[in-house]
PDB file of C-alpha atoms in Angstrom:
ATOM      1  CA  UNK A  23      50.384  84.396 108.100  1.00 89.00           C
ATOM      2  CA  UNK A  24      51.621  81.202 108.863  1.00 84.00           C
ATOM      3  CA  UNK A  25      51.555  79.176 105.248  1.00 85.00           C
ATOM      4  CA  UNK A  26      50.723  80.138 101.769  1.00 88.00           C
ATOM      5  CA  UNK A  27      49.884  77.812  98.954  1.00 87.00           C
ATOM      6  CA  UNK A  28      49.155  78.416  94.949  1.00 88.00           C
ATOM      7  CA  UNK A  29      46.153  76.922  93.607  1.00 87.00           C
ATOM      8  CA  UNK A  30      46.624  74.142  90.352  1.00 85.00           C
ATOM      9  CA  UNK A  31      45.776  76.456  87.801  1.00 88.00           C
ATOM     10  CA  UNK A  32      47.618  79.384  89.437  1.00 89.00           C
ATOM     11  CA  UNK A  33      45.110  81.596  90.090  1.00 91.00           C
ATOM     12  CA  UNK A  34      43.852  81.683  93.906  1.00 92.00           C
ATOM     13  CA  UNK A  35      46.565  81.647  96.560  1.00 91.00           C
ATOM     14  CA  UNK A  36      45.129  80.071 100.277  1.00 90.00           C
ATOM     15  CA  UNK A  37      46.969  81.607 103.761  1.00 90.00           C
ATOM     16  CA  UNK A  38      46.458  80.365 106.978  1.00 88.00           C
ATOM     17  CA  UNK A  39      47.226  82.576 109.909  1.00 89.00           C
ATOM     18  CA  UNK A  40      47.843  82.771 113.563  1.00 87.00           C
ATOM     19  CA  UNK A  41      44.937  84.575 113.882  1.00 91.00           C
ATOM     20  CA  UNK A  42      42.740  81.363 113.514  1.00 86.00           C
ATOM     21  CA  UNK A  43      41.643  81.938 110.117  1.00 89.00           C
ATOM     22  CA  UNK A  44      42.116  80.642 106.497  1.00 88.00           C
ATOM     23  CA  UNK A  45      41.667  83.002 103.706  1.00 91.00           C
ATOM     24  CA  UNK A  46      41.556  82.874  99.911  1.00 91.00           C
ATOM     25  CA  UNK A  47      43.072  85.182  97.668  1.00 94.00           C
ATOM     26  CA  UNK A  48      42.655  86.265  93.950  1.00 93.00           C
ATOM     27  CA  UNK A  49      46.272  85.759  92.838  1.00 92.00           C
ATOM     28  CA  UNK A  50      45.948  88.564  90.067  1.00 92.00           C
ATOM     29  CA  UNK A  51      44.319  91.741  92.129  1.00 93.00           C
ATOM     30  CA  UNK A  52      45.411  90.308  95.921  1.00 93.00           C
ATOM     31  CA  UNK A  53      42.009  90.745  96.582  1.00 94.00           C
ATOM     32  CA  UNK A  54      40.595  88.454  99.421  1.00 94.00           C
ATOM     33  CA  UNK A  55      37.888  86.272  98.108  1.00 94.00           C
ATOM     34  CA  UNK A  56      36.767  84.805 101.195  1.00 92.00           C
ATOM     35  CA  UNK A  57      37.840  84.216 104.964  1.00 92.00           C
ATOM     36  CA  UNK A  58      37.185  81.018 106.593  1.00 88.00           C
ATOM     37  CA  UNK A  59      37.123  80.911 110.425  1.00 87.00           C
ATOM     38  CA  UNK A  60      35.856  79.049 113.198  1.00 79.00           C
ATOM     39  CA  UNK A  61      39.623  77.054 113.298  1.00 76.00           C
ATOM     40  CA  UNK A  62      40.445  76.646 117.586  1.00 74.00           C
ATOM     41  CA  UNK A  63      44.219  77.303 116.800  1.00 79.00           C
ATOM     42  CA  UNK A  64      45.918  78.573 114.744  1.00 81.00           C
ATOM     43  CA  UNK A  65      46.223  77.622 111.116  1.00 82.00           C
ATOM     44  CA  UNK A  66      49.728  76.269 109.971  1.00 79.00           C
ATOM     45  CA  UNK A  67      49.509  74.439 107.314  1.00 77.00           C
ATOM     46  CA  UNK A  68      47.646  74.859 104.323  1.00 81.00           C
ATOM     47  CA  UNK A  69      47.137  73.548 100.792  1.00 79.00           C
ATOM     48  CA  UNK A  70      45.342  73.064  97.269  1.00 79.00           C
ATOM     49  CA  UNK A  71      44.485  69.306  96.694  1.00 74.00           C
ATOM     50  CA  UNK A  72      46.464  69.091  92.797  1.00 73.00           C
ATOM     51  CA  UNK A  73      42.550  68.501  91.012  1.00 72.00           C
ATOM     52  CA  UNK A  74      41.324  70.936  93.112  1.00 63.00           C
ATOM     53  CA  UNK A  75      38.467  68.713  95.012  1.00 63.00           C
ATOM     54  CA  UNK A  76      38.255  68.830  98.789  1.00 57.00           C
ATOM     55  CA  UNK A  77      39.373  65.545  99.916  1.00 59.00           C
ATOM     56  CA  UNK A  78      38.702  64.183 103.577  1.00 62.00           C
ATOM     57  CA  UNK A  79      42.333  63.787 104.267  1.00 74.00           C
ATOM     58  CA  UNK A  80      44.378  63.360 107.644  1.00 79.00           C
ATOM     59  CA  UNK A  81      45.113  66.357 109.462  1.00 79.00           C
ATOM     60  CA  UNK A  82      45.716  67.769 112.646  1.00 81.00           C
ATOM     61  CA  UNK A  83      43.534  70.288 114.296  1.00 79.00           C
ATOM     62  CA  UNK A  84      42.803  71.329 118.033  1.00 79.00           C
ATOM     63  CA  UNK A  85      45.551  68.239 119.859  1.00 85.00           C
ATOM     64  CA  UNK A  86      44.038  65.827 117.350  1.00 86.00           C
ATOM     65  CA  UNK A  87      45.422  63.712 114.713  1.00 86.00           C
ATOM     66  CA  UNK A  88      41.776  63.274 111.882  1.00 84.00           C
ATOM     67  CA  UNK A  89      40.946  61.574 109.091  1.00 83.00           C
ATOM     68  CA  UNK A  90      38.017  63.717 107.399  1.00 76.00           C
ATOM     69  CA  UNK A  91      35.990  64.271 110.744  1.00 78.00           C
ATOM     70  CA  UNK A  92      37.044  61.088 113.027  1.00 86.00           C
ATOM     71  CA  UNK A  93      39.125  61.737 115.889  1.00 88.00           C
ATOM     72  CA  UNK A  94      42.154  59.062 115.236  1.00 89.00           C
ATOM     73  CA  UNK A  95      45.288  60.161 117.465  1.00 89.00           C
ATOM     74  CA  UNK A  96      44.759  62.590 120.510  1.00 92.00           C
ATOM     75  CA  UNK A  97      48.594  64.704 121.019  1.00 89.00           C
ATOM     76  CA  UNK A  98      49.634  64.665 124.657  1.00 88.00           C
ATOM     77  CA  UNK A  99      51.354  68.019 124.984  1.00 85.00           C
ATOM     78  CA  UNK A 100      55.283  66.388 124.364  1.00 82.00           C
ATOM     79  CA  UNK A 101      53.630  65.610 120.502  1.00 82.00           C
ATOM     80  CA  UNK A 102      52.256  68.612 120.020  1.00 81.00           C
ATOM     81  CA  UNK A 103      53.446  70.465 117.059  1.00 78.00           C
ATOM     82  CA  UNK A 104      53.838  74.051 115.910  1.00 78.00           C
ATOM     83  CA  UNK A 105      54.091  72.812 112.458  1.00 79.00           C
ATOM     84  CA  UNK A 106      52.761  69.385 110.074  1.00 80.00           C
ATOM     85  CA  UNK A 107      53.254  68.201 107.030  1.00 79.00           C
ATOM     86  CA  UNK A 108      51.138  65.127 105.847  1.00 80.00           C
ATOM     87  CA  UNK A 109      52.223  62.921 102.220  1.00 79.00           C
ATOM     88  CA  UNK A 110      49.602  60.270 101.937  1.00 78.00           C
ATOM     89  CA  UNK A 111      49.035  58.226 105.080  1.00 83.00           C
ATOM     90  CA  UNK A 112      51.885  60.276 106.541  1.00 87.00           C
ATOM     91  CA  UNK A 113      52.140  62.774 108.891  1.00 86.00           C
ATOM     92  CA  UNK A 114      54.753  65.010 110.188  1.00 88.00           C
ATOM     93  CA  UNK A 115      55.236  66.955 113.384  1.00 87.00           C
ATOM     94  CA  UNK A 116      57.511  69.341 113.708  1.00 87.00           C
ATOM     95  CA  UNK A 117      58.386  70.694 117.027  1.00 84.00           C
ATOM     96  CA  UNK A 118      60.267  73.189 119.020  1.00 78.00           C
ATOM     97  CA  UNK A 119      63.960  72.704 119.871  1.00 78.00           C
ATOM     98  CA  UNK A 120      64.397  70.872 116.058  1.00 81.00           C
ATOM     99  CA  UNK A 121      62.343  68.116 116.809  1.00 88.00           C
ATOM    100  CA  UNK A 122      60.214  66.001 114.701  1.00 90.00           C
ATOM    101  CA  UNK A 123      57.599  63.398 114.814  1.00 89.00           C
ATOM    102  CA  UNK A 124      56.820  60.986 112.220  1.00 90.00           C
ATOM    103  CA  UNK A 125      53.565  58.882 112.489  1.00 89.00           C
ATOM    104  CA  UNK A 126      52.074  56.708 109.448  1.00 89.00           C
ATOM    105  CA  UNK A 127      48.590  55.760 109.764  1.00 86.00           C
ATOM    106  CA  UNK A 128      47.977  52.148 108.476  1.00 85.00           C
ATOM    107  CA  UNK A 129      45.033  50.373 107.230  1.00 77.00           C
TER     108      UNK A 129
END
């Protein structure tokens, strides 16, 4: 398991793992709820949007900076990350050897 997140009311946890999938917990039992896969890499980053709707937000996945489903930013292998963080139009790309990468996507 790579990253962990609570849900806004507290009561589904999501994990993404190394093993290329996301799954979704019941925070009460630890039961698993249901296992997404299909990811090319593996999942390091995940989260709970805070009103709980699925929002086509920016995102890395497979060398490729998205918003929703369009390919915006391709990674040539010095960018790529083993970790991101993204804050509104922001993304962050955190890299081996203490390196990051900070990119903001503008209008």
């Amino acid at each position: 398991v790579t990253s962990v997140a609570f849900s806004p009311d507290g009561k589904q946890i999501v994990s993404g793992s190394g093993d290329r999938t996301i799954q979704i917990w019941d925070a009460v039992t630890g039961a698993v709820l249901q296992t997404l896969k299909g990811h090319l890499d593996k999942v390091t980053s995940v989260a709970f949007s805070p009103d709980s709707k699925v929002k086509q937000g920016l995102f890395v996945s497979n060398y490729w900076i998205l918003v929703g489903k369009e390919r915006i930013l391709w990674l040539s292998p010095e960018y790529r990350q083993t970790y991101e963080a993204v804050w509104g139009k922001v993304i962050v790309l955190a890299h081996l050897l203490s390196r990051i990468s900070i990119l903001e996507l503008k209008d």
